[in-house]
């Protein structure tokens, strides 16, 4: 899947990031192979669902995960480090956290 900016709207696979050094917003377009909607789920469910969703993926494939549990900011990077996956990106927009995880 590939996101594109179309008619001023963000399409699938894109999200706005903010560079914390200069607060300049930019558009991140990232390909992903699978999607996980963990909005409304509380710790530890977002990570457990991510683990299950990553299982059938081949190494190197990317999972996009969206969650709104603030604990995911700590849980997802920790999960990636412990399980051997790579956290490619994380961003927050309107209370929704978006993570891109590459299967290790």
PDB file of N, CA and C in Angstrom:
ATOM      1  N   UNK A   1       0.848  -1.171   0.000  1.00  0.00           N
ATOM      2  CA  UNK A   1       0.000   0.000   0.000  1.00  0.00           C
ATOM      3  C   UNK A   1       0.892   1.232   0.000  1.00  0.00           C
ATOM      4  N   UNK A   2       0.425   2.257  -0.633  1.00  0.00           N
ATOM      5  CA  UNK A   2       1.231   3.469  -0.712  1.00  0.00           C
ATOM      6  C   UNK A   2       0.296   4.655  -0.518  1.00  0.00           C
ATOM      7  N   UNK A   3       0.699   5.574   0.318  1.00  0.00           N
ATOM      8  CA  UNK A   3      -0.106   6.764   0.556  1.00  0.00           C
ATOM      9  C   UNK A   3       0.323   7.893  -0.354  1.00  0.00           C
ATOM     10  N   UNK A   4      -0.611   8.743  -0.690  1.00  0.00           N
ATOM     11  CA  UNK A   4      -0.306   9.908  -1.519  1.00  0.00           C
ATOM     12  C   UNK A   4      -1.147  11.079  -1.024  1.00  0.00           C
ATOM     13  N   UNK A   5      -0.604  12.280  -1.179  1.00  0.00           N
ATOM     14  CA  UNK A   5      -1.357  13.473  -0.849  1.00  0.00           C
ATOM     15  C   UNK A   5      -2.256  13.775  -2.035  1.00  0.00           C
ATOM     16  N   UNK A   6      -3.561  13.789  -1.790  1.00  0.00           N
ATOM     17  CA  UNK A   6      -4.512  13.952  -2.873  1.00  0.00           C
ATOM     18  C   UNK A   6      -5.583  14.953  -2.468  1.00  0.00           C
ATOM     19  N   UNK A   7      -5.707  16.017  -3.225  1.00  0.00           N
ATOM     20  CA  UNK A   7      -6.700  17.055  -2.952  1.00  0.00           C
ATOM     21  C   UNK A   7      -6.636  17.552  -1.513  1.00  0.00           C
ATOM     22  N   UNK A   8      -5.417  17.675  -0.996  1.00  0.00           N
ATOM     23  CA  UNK A   8      -5.235  18.220   0.341  1.00  0.00           C
ATOM     24  C   UNK A   8      -5.544  17.258   1.466  1.00  0.00           C
ATOM     25  N   UNK A   9      -5.851  16.009   1.164  1.00  0.00           N
ATOM     26  CA  UNK A   9      -6.159  15.029   2.195  1.00  0.00           C
ATOM     27  C   UNK A   9      -5.077  13.963   2.225  1.00  0.00           C
ATOM     28  N   UNK A  10      -4.881  13.391   3.396  1.00  0.00           N
ATOM     29  CA  UNK A  10      -3.922  12.297   3.520  1.00  0.00           C
ATOM     30  C   UNK A  10      -4.591  10.999   3.123  1.00  0.00           C
ATOM     31  N   UNK A  11      -3.937  10.234   2.293  1.00  0.00           N
ATOM     32  CA  UNK A  11      -4.454   8.933   1.883  1.00  0.00           C
ATOM     33  C   UNK A  11      -3.770   7.841   2.706  1.00  0.00           C
ATOM     34  N   UNK A  12      -4.205   6.624   2.526  1.00  0.00           N
ATOM     35  CA  UNK A  12      -3.656   5.488   3.265  1.00  0.00           C
ATOM     36  C   UNK A  12      -2.144   5.440   3.140  1.00  0.00           C
ATOM     37  N   UNK A  13      -1.482   5.215   4.267  1.00  0.00           N
ATOM     38  CA  UNK A  13      -0.040   5.072   4.272  1.00  0.00           C
ATOM     39  C   UNK A  13       0.713   6.366   4.512  1.00  0.00           C
ATOM     40  N   UNK A  14       0.032   7.472   4.764  1.00  0.00           N
ATOM     41  CA  UNK A  14       0.680   8.758   4.973  1.00  0.00           C
ATOM     42  C   UNK A  14       0.257   9.331   6.306  1.00  0.00           C
ATOM     43  N   UNK A  15       1.150  10.042   6.925  1.00  0.00           N
ATOM     44  CA  UNK A  15       0.761  10.794   8.090  1.00  0.00           C
ATOM     45  C   UNK A  15       1.701  11.973   8.268  1.00  0.00           C
ATOM     46  N   UNK A  16       1.235  12.968   9.010  1.00  0.00           N
ATOM     47  CA  UNK A  16       2.026  14.163   9.261  1.00  0.00           C
ATOM     48  C   UNK A  16       2.926  13.912  10.457  1.00  0.00           C
ATOM     49  N   UNK A  17       4.183  14.261  10.337  1.00  0.00           N
ATOM     50  CA  UNK A  17       5.126  14.176  11.440  1.00  0.00           C
ATOM     51  C   UNK A  17       5.615  15.580  11.761  1.00  0.00           C
ATOM     52  N   UNK A  18       6.135  15.761  12.946  1.00  0.00           N
ATOM     53  CA  UNK A  18       6.704  17.041  13.333  1.00  0.00           C
ATOM     54  C   UNK A  18       8.146  16.810  13.740  1.00  0.00           C
ATOM     55  N   UNK A  19       9.035  17.566  13.141  1.00  0.00           N
ATOM     56  CA  UNK A  19      10.450  17.514  13.490  1.00  0.00           C
ATOM     57  C   UNK A  19      10.605  18.246  14.816  1.00  0.00           C
ATOM     58  N   UNK A  20      10.987  17.522  15.874  1.00  0.00           N
ATOM     59  CA  UNK A  20      11.051  18.122  17.192  1.00  0.00           C
ATOM     60  C   UNK A  20      12.155  19.165  17.322  1.00  0.00           C
ATOM     61  N   UNK A  21      13.111  19.165  16.416  1.00  0.00           N
ATOM     62  CA  UNK A  21      14.182  20.164  16.477  1.00  0.00           C
ATOM     63  C   UNK A  21      13.715  21.534  16.018  1.00  0.00           C
ATOM     64  N   UNK A  22      12.878  21.570  14.970  1.00  0.00           N
ATOM     65  CA  UNK A  22      12.462  22.879  14.465  1.00  0.00           C
ATOM     66  C   UNK A  22      10.950  23.001  14.328  1.00  0.00           C
ATOM     67  N   UNK A  23      10.201  22.024  14.819  1.00  0.00           N
ATOM     68  CA  UNK A  23       8.729  22.035  14.808  1.00  0.00           C
ATOM     69  C   UNK A  23       8.133  22.228  13.425  1.00  0.00           C
ATOM     70  N   UNK A  24       8.854  21.841  12.401  1.00  0.00           N
ATOM     71  CA  UNK A  24       8.349  21.969  11.036  1.00  0.00           C
ATOM     72  C   UNK A  24       7.612  20.687  10.660  1.00  0.00           C
ATOM     73  N   UNK A  25       6.310  20.776  10.330  1.00  0.00           N
ATOM     74  CA  UNK A  25       5.592  19.561   9.931  1.00  0.00           C
ATOM     75  C   UNK A  25       6.025  19.099   8.542  1.00  0.00           C
ATOM     76  N   UNK A  26       6.005  17.808   8.332  1.00  0.00           N
ATOM     77  CA  UNK A  26       6.319  17.264   7.015  1.00  0.00           C
ATOM     78  C   UNK A  26       5.471  16.029   6.791  1.00  0.00           C
ATOM     79  N   UNK A  27       5.304  15.678   5.549  1.00  0.00           N
ATOM     80  CA  UNK A  27       4.489  14.533   5.176  1.00  0.00           C
ATOM     81  C   UNK A  27       5.377  13.308   5.034  1.00  0.00           C
ATOM     82  N   UNK A  28       5.028  12.254   5.768  1.00  0.00           N
ATOM     83  CA  UNK A  28       5.763  11.004   5.673  1.00  0.00           C
ATOM     84  C   UNK A  28       4.920  10.029   4.870  1.00  0.00           C
ATOM     85  N   UNK A  29       5.468   9.561   3.771  1.00  0.00           N
ATOM     86  CA  UNK A  29       4.788   8.566   2.953  1.00  0.00           C
ATOM     87  C   UNK A  29       5.576   7.272   3.097  1.00  0.00           C
ATOM     88  N   UNK A  30       4.928   6.264   3.635  1.00  0.00           N
ATOM     89  CA  UNK A  30       5.617   5.013   3.891  1.00  0.00           C
ATOM     90  C   UNK A  30       4.763   3.859   3.387  1.00  0.00           C
ATOM     91  N   UNK A  31       5.402   2.937   2.702  1.00  0.00           N
ATOM     92  CA  UNK A  31       4.720   1.716   2.266  1.00  0.00           C
ATOM     93  C   UNK A  31       4.555   0.791   3.458  1.00  0.00           C
ATOM     94  N   UNK A  32       3.472   0.035   3.472  1.00  0.00           N
ATOM     95  CA  UNK A  32       3.304  -0.986   4.498  1.00  0.00           C
ATOM     96  C   UNK A  32       2.553  -2.159   3.913  1.00  0.00           C
ATOM     97  N   UNK A  33       2.762  -3.313   4.523  1.00  0.00           N
ATOM     98  CA  UNK A  33       2.215  -4.561   4.002  1.00  0.00           C
ATOM     99  C   UNK A  33       0.979  -5.023   4.757  1.00  0.00           C
ATOM    100  N   UNK A  34       0.821  -4.566   5.980  1.00  0.00           N
ATOM    101  CA  UNK A  34      -0.322  -4.964   6.802  1.00  0.00           C
ATOM    102  C   UNK A  34      -0.707  -3.798   7.695  1.00  0.00           C
ATOM    103  N   UNK A  35      -1.950  -3.795   8.130  1.00  0.00           N
ATOM    104  CA  UNK A  35      -2.493  -2.698   8.919  1.00  0.00           C
ATOM    105  C   UNK A  35      -3.149  -3.267  10.171  1.00  0.00           C
ATOM    106  N   UNK A  36      -3.004  -2.574  11.298  1.00  0.00           N
ATOM    107  CA  UNK A  36      -3.634  -2.985  12.546  1.00  0.00           C
ATOM    108  C   UNK A  36      -4.291  -1.775  13.185  1.00  0.00           C
ATOM    109  N   UNK A  37      -5.583  -1.843  13.411  1.00  0.00           N
ATOM    110  CA  UNK A  37      -6.327  -0.799  14.101  1.00  0.00           C
ATOM    111  C   UNK A  37      -6.498  -1.227  15.554  1.00  0.00           C
ATOM    112  N   UNK A  38      -5.701  -0.624  16.447  1.00  0.00           N
ATOM    113  CA  UNK A  38      -5.774  -0.936  17.874  1.00  0.00           C
ATOM    114  C   UNK A  38      -6.394   0.225  18.651  1.00  0.00           C
ATOM    115  N   UNK A  39      -7.115   1.091  17.955  1.00  0.00           N
ATOM    116  CA  UNK A  39      -7.766   2.228  18.610  1.00  0.00           C
ATOM    117  C   UNK A  39      -8.854   1.697  19.531  1.00  0.00           C
ATOM    118  N   UNK A  40      -8.849   2.200  20.764  1.00  0.00           N
ATOM    119  CA  UNK A  40      -9.819   1.768  21.758  1.00  0.00           C
ATOM    120  C   UNK A  40      -9.330   0.636  22.637  1.00  0.00           C
ATOM    121  N   UNK A  41      -8.204   0.020  22.265  1.00  0.00           N
ATOM    122  CA  UNK A  41      -7.646  -1.071  23.067  1.00  0.00           C
ATOM    123  C   UNK A  41      -6.653  -0.511  24.076  1.00  0.00           C
ATOM    124  N   UNK A  42      -6.654  -1.079  25.275  1.00  0.00           N
ATOM    125  CA  UNK A  42      -5.750  -0.640  26.328  1.00  0.00           C
ATOM    126  C   UNK A  42      -4.664  -1.676  26.560  1.00  0.00           C
ATOM    127  N   UNK A  43      -3.564  -1.233  27.147  1.00  0.00           N
ATOM    128  CA  UNK A  43      -2.422  -2.073  27.478  1.00  0.00           C
ATOM    129  C   UNK A  43      -2.900  -3.322  28.219  1.00  0.00           C
ATOM    130  N   UNK A  44      -2.432  -4.478  27.802  1.00  0.00           N
ATOM    131  CA  UNK A  44      -1.372  -4.796  26.837  1.00  0.00           C
ATOM    132  C   UNK A  44      -1.894  -5.183  25.455  1.00  0.00           C
ATOM    133  N   UNK A  45      -3.191  -4.979  25.196  1.00  0.00           N
ATOM    134  CA  UNK A  45      -3.785  -5.480  23.951  1.00  0.00           C
ATOM    135  C   UNK A  45      -3.157  -4.944  22.666  1.00  0.00           C
ATOM    136  N   UNK A  46      -2.799  -3.647  22.555  1.00  0.00           N
ATOM    137  CA  UNK A  46      -2.186  -3.215  21.282  1.00  0.00           C
ATOM    138  C   UNK A  46      -0.922  -4.012  20.926  1.00  0.00           C
ATOM    139  N   UNK A  47      -0.075  -4.266  21.905  1.00  0.00           N
ATOM    140  CA  UNK A  47       1.153  -5.016  21.638  1.00  0.00           C
ATOM    141  C   UNK A  47       0.844  -6.487  21.347  1.00  0.00           C
ATOM    142  N   UNK A  48      -0.087  -7.061  22.075  1.00  0.00           N
ATOM    143  CA  UNK A  48      -0.452  -8.460  21.819  1.00  0.00           C
ATOM    144  C   UNK A  48      -1.029  -8.629  20.419  1.00  0.00           C
ATOM    145  N   UNK A  49      -1.870  -7.678  19.998  1.00  0.00           N
ATOM    146  CA  UNK A  49      -2.434  -7.732  18.641  1.00  0.00           C
ATOM    147  C   UNK A  49      -1.340  -7.531  17.592  1.00  0.00           C
ATOM    148  N   UNK A  50      -0.380  -6.633  17.873  1.00  0.00           N
ATOM    149  CA  UNK A  50       0.733  -6.413  16.932  1.00  0.00           C
ATOM    150  C   UNK A  50       1.556  -7.689  16.788  1.00  0.00           C
ATOM    151  N   UNK A  51       1.839  -8.354  17.890  1.00  0.00           N
ATOM    152  CA  UNK A  51       2.603  -9.606  17.839  1.00  0.00           C
ATOM    153  C   UNK A  51       1.889 -10.629  16.953  1.00  0.00           C
ATOM    154  N   UNK A  52       0.588 -10.751  17.153  1.00  0.00           N
ATOM    155  CA  UNK A  52      -0.196 -11.718  16.366  1.00  0.00           C
ATOM    156  C   UNK A  52      -0.246 -11.322  14.888  1.00  0.00           C
ATOM    157  N   UNK A  53      -0.370 -10.024  14.610  1.00  0.00           N
ATOM    158  CA  UNK A  53      -0.470  -9.537  13.228  1.00  0.00           C
ATOM    159  C   UNK A  53       0.859  -9.661  12.485  1.00  0.00           C
ATOM    160  N   UNK A  54       1.973  -9.584  13.221  1.00  0.00           N
ATOM    161  CA  UNK A  54       3.297  -9.710  12.614  1.00  0.00           C
ATOM    162  C   UNK A  54       3.656 -11.158  12.279  1.00  0.00           C
ATOM    163  N   UNK A  55       3.060 -12.124  12.979  1.00  0.00           N
ATOM    164  CA  UNK A  55       3.428 -13.534  12.794  1.00  0.00           C
ATOM    165  C   UNK A  55       3.415 -14.004  11.335  1.00  0.00           C
ATOM    166  N   UNK A  56       2.345 -13.739  10.567  1.00  0.00           N
ATOM    167  CA  UNK A  56       2.331 -14.264   9.191  1.00  0.00           C
ATOM    168  C   UNK A  56       3.181 -13.458   8.208  1.00  0.00           C
ATOM    169  N   UNK A  57       3.689 -12.307   8.624  1.00  0.00           N
ATOM    170  CA  UNK A  57       4.486 -11.482   7.711  1.00  0.00           C
ATOM    171  C   UNK A  57       5.877 -12.074   7.552  1.00  0.00           C
ATOM    172  N   UNK A  58       6.466 -11.837   6.395  1.00  0.00           N
ATOM    173  CA  UNK A  58       7.841 -12.241   6.139  1.00  0.00           C
ATOM    174  C   UNK A  58       8.792 -11.219   6.754  1.00  0.00           C
ATOM    175  N   UNK A  59      10.005 -11.637   7.134  1.00  0.00           N
ATOM    176  CA  UNK A  59      10.980 -10.666   7.634  1.00  0.00           C
ATOM    177  C   UNK A  59      11.176  -9.536   6.621  1.00  0.00           C
ATOM    178  N   UNK A  60      11.194  -8.313   7.125  1.00  0.00           N
ATOM    179  CA  UNK A  60      11.348  -7.133   6.274  1.00  0.00           C
ATOM    180  C   UNK A  60      10.046  -6.471   5.900  1.00  0.00           C
ATOM    181  N   UNK A  61       8.923  -7.176   6.041  1.00  0.00           N
ATOM    182  CA  UNK A  61       7.643  -6.554   5.742  1.00  0.00           C
ATOM    183  C   UNK A  61       7.262  -5.595   6.867  1.00  0.00           C
ATOM    184  N   UNK A  62       6.400  -4.633   6.542  1.00  0.00           N
ATOM    185  CA  UNK A  62       6.076  -3.538   7.455  1.00  0.00           C
ATOM    186  C   UNK A  62       4.610  -3.590   7.878  1.00  0.00           C
ATOM    187  N   UNK A  63       4.396  -3.401   9.172  1.00  0.00           N
ATOM    188  CA  UNK A  63       3.060  -3.304   9.755  1.00  0.00           C
ATOM    189  C   UNK A  63       2.826  -1.866  10.184  1.00  0.00           C
ATOM    190  N   UNK A  64       1.686  -1.305   9.761  1.00  0.00           N
ATOM    191  CA  UNK A  64       1.256  -0.008  10.282  1.00  0.00           C
ATOM    192  C   UNK A  64       0.262  -0.292  11.400  1.00  0.00           C
ATOM    193  N   UNK A  65       0.497   0.305  12.549  1.00  0.00           N
ATOM    194  CA  UNK A  65      -0.382   0.105  13.696  1.00  0.00           C
ATOM    195  C   UNK A  65      -0.840   1.457  14.203  1.00  0.00           C
ATOM    196  N   UNK A  66      -2.153   1.592  14.429  1.00  0.00           N
ATOM    197  CA  UNK A  66      -2.696   2.806  15.010  1.00  0.00           C
ATOM    198  C   UNK A  66      -3.319   2.461  16.354  1.00  0.00           C
ATOM    199  N   UNK A  67      -3.046   3.290  17.358  1.00  0.00           N
ATOM    200  CA  UNK A  67      -3.558   3.077  18.708  1.00  0.00           C
ATOM    201  C   UNK A  67      -3.796   4.436  19.355  1.00  0.00           C
ATOM    202  N   UNK A  68      -4.629   4.440  20.386  1.00  0.00           N
ATOM    203  CA  UNK A  68      -4.840   5.689  21.126  1.00  0.00           C
ATOM    204  C   UNK A  68      -4.533   5.543  22.620  1.00  0.00           C
ATOM    205  N   UNK A  69      -3.975   4.424  23.008  1.00  0.00           N
ATOM    206  CA  UNK A  69      -3.563   4.208  24.393  1.00  0.00           C
ATOM    207  C   UNK A  69      -2.209   4.881  24.604  1.00  0.00           C
ATOM    208  N   UNK A  70      -2.118   5.870  25.516  1.00  0.00           N
ATOM    209  CA  UNK A  70      -0.837   6.552  25.741  1.00  0.00           C
ATOM    210  C   UNK A  70       0.293   5.599  26.144  1.00  0.00           C
ATOM    211  N   UNK A  71      -0.037   4.482  26.765  1.00  0.00           N
ATOM    212  CA  UNK A  71       0.995   3.515  27.162  1.00  0.00           C
ATOM    213  C   UNK A  71       1.701   2.912  25.950  1.00  0.00           C
ATOM    214  N   UNK A  72       1.080   2.974  24.774  1.00  0.00           N
ATOM    215  CA  UNK A  72       1.695   2.430  23.561  1.00  0.00           C
ATOM    216  C   UNK A  72       2.999   3.154  23.216  1.00  0.00           C
ATOM    217  N   UNK A  73       3.133   4.415  23.640  1.00  0.00           N
ATOM    218  CA  UNK A  73       4.377   5.158  23.388  1.00  0.00           C
ATOM    219  C   UNK A  73       5.582   4.474  24.025  1.00  0.00           C
ATOM    220  N   UNK A  74       5.366   3.782  25.117  1.00  0.00           N
ATOM    221  CA  UNK A  74       6.433   3.041  25.785  1.00  0.00           C
ATOM    222  C   UNK A  74       6.408   1.574  25.372  1.00  0.00           C
ATOM    223  N   UNK A  75       5.211   1.003  25.302  1.00  0.00           N
ATOM    224  CA  UNK A  75       5.066  -0.435  25.062  1.00  0.00           C
ATOM    225  C   UNK A  75       5.543  -0.874  23.680  1.00  0.00           C
ATOM    226  N   UNK A  76       5.204  -0.125  22.635  1.00  0.00           N
ATOM    227  CA  UNK A  76       5.542  -0.556  21.274  1.00  0.00           C
ATOM    228  C   UNK A  76       7.054  -0.524  21.029  1.00  0.00           C
ATOM    229  N   UNK A  77       7.773   0.567  21.384  1.00  0.00           N
ATOM    230  CA  UNK A  77       9.230   0.517  21.203  1.00  0.00           C
ATOM    231  C   UNK A  77       9.886  -0.601  22.026  1.00  0.00           C
ATOM    232  N   UNK A  78       9.390  -0.825  23.239  1.00  0.00           N
ATOM    233  CA  UNK A  78       9.940  -1.896  24.072  1.00  0.00           C
ATOM    234  C   UNK A  78       9.685  -3.263  23.433  1.00  0.00           C
ATOM    235  N   UNK A  79       8.474  -3.474  22.931  1.00  0.00           N
ATOM    236  CA  UNK A  79       8.142  -4.721  22.241  1.00  0.00           C
ATOM    237  C   UNK A  79       9.073  -4.949  21.054  1.00  0.00           C
ATOM    238  N   UNK A  80       9.290  -3.916  20.245  1.00  0.00           N
ATOM    239  CA  UNK A  80      10.164  -4.054  19.066  1.00  0.00           C
ATOM    240  C   UNK A  80      11.581  -4.438  19.479  1.00  0.00           C
ATOM    241  N   UNK A  81      12.102  -3.771  20.493  1.00  0.00           N
ATOM    242  CA  UNK A  81      13.458  -4.049  20.950  1.00  0.00           C
ATOM    243  C   UNK A  81      13.583  -5.478  21.482  1.00  0.00           C
ATOM    244  N   UNK A  82      12.589  -5.918  22.224  1.00  0.00           N
ATOM    245  CA  UNK A  82      12.637  -7.258  22.820  1.00  0.00           C
ATOM    246  C   UNK A  82      12.410  -8.366  21.795  1.00  0.00           C
ATOM    247  N   UNK A  83      11.563  -8.106  20.802  1.00  0.00           N
ATOM    248  CA  UNK A  83      11.189  -9.150  19.840  1.00  0.00           C
ATOM    249  C   UNK A  83      12.050  -9.138  18.576  1.00  0.00           C
ATOM    250  N   UNK A  84      12.951  -8.162  18.448  1.00  0.00           N
ATOM    251  CA  UNK A  84      13.834  -8.126  17.284  1.00  0.00           C
ATOM    252  C   UNK A  84      13.240  -7.454  16.065  1.00  0.00           C
ATOM    253  N   UNK A  85      12.199  -6.655  16.263  1.00  0.00           N
ATOM    254  CA  UNK A  85      11.607  -5.905  15.160  1.00  0.00           C
ATOM    255  C   UNK A  85      12.174  -4.490  15.162  1.00  0.00           C
ATOM    256  N   UNK A  86      12.019  -3.786  14.051  1.00  0.00           N
ATOM    257  CA  UNK A  86      12.524  -2.418  13.939  1.00  0.00           C
ATOM    258  C   UNK A  86      11.358  -1.439  13.939  1.00  0.00           C
ATOM    259  N   UNK A  87      11.403  -0.477  14.847  1.00  0.00           N
ATOM    260  CA  UNK A  87      10.415   0.593  14.863  1.00  0.00           C
ATOM    261  C   UNK A  87      10.890   1.656  13.884  1.00  0.00           C
ATOM    262  N   UNK A  88      10.224   1.741  12.742  1.00  0.00           N
ATOM    263  CA  UNK A  88      10.650   2.663  11.686  1.00  0.00           C
ATOM    264  C   UNK A  88      10.207   4.091  11.966  1.00  0.00           C
ATOM    265  N   UNK A  89       9.008   4.229  12.541  1.00  0.00           N
ATOM    266  CA  UNK A  89       8.445   5.563  12.736  1.00  0.00           C
ATOM    267  C   UNK A  89       7.343   5.496  13.772  1.00  0.00           C
ATOM    268  N   UNK A  90       7.186   6.602  14.498  1.00  0.00           N
ATOM    269  CA  UNK A  90       6.022   6.765  15.349  1.00  0.00           C
ATOM    270  C   UNK A  90       5.631   8.228  15.312  1.00  0.00           C
ATOM    271  N   UNK A  91       4.329   8.480  15.274  1.00  0.00           N
ATOM    272  CA  UNK A  91       3.822   9.844  15.193  1.00  0.00           C
ATOM    273  C   UNK A  91       2.482   9.899  15.903  1.00  0.00           C
ATOM    274  N   UNK A  92       2.085  11.106  16.302  1.00  0.00           N
ATOM    275  CA  UNK A  92       0.812  11.335  16.977  1.00  0.00           C
ATOM    276  C   UNK A  92       0.058  12.419  16.223  1.00  0.00           C
ATOM    277  N   UNK A  93      -1.214  12.172  15.984  1.00  0.00           N
ATOM    278  CA  UNK A  93      -2.057  13.164  15.313  1.00  0.00           C
ATOM    279  C   UNK A  93      -3.449  13.075  15.900  1.00  0.00           C
ATOM    280  N   UNK A  94      -3.853  14.095  16.637  1.00  0.00           N
ATOM    281  CA  UNK A  94      -5.192  14.137  17.204  1.00  0.00           C
ATOM    282  C   UNK A  94      -5.464  13.023  18.203  1.00  0.00           C
ATOM    283  N   UNK A  95      -4.455  12.617  18.940  1.00  0.00           N
ATOM    284  CA  UNK A  95      -4.633  11.564  19.926  1.00  0.00           C
ATOM    285  C   UNK A  95      -4.443  10.154  19.389  1.00  0.00           C
ATOM    286  N   UNK A  96      -4.274  10.020  18.078  1.00  0.00           N
ATOM    287  CA  UNK A  96      -4.043   8.707  17.471  1.00  0.00           C
ATOM    288  C   UNK A  96      -2.551   8.549  17.208  1.00  0.00           C
ATOM    289  N   UNK A  97      -1.994   7.487  17.750  1.00  0.00           N
ATOM    290  CA  UNK A  97      -0.585   7.162  17.560  1.00  0.00           C
ATOM    291  C   UNK A  97      -0.463   6.223  16.366  1.00  0.00           C
ATOM    292  N   UNK A  98       0.473   6.516  15.487  1.00  0.00           N
ATOM    293  CA  UNK A  98       0.720   5.655  14.330  1.00  0.00           C
ATOM    294  C   UNK A  98       2.153   5.159  14.396  1.00  0.00           C
ATOM    295  N   UNK A  99       2.307   3.855  14.334  1.00  0.00           N
ATOM    296  CA  UNK A  99       3.613   3.209  14.386  1.00  0.00           C
ATOM    297  C   UNK A  99       3.819   2.413  13.107  1.00  0.00           C
ATOM    298  N   UNK A 100       5.048   2.405  12.606  1.00  0.00           N
ATOM    299  CA  UNK A 100       5.433   1.543  11.504  1.00  0.00           C
ATOM    300  C   UNK A 100       6.497   0.596  12.044  1.00  0.00           C
ATOM    301  N   UNK A 101       6.236  -0.709  11.984  1.00  0.00           N
ATOM    302  CA  UNK A 101       7.129  -1.729  12.517  1.00  0.00           C
ATOM    303  C   UNK A 101       7.583  -2.637  11.380  1.00  0.00           C
ATOM    304  N   UNK A 102       8.898  -2.834  11.263  1.00  0.00           N
ATOM    305  CA  UNK A 102       9.436  -3.764  10.274  1.00  0.00           C
ATOM    306  C   UNK A 102       9.750  -5.074  10.997  1.00  0.00           C
ATOM    307  N   UNK A 103       9.190  -6.163  10.473  1.00  0.00           N
ATOM    308  CA  UNK A 103       9.411  -7.463  11.095  1.00  0.00           C
ATOM    309  C   UNK A 103      10.874  -7.868  10.989  1.00  0.00           C
ATOM    310  N   UNK A 104      11.412  -8.329  12.109  1.00  0.00           N
ATOM    311  CA  UNK A 104      12.821  -8.750  12.163  1.00  0.00           C
ATOM    312  C   UNK A 104      12.975 -10.206  11.800  1.00  0.00           C
TER     313      UNK A 104
END
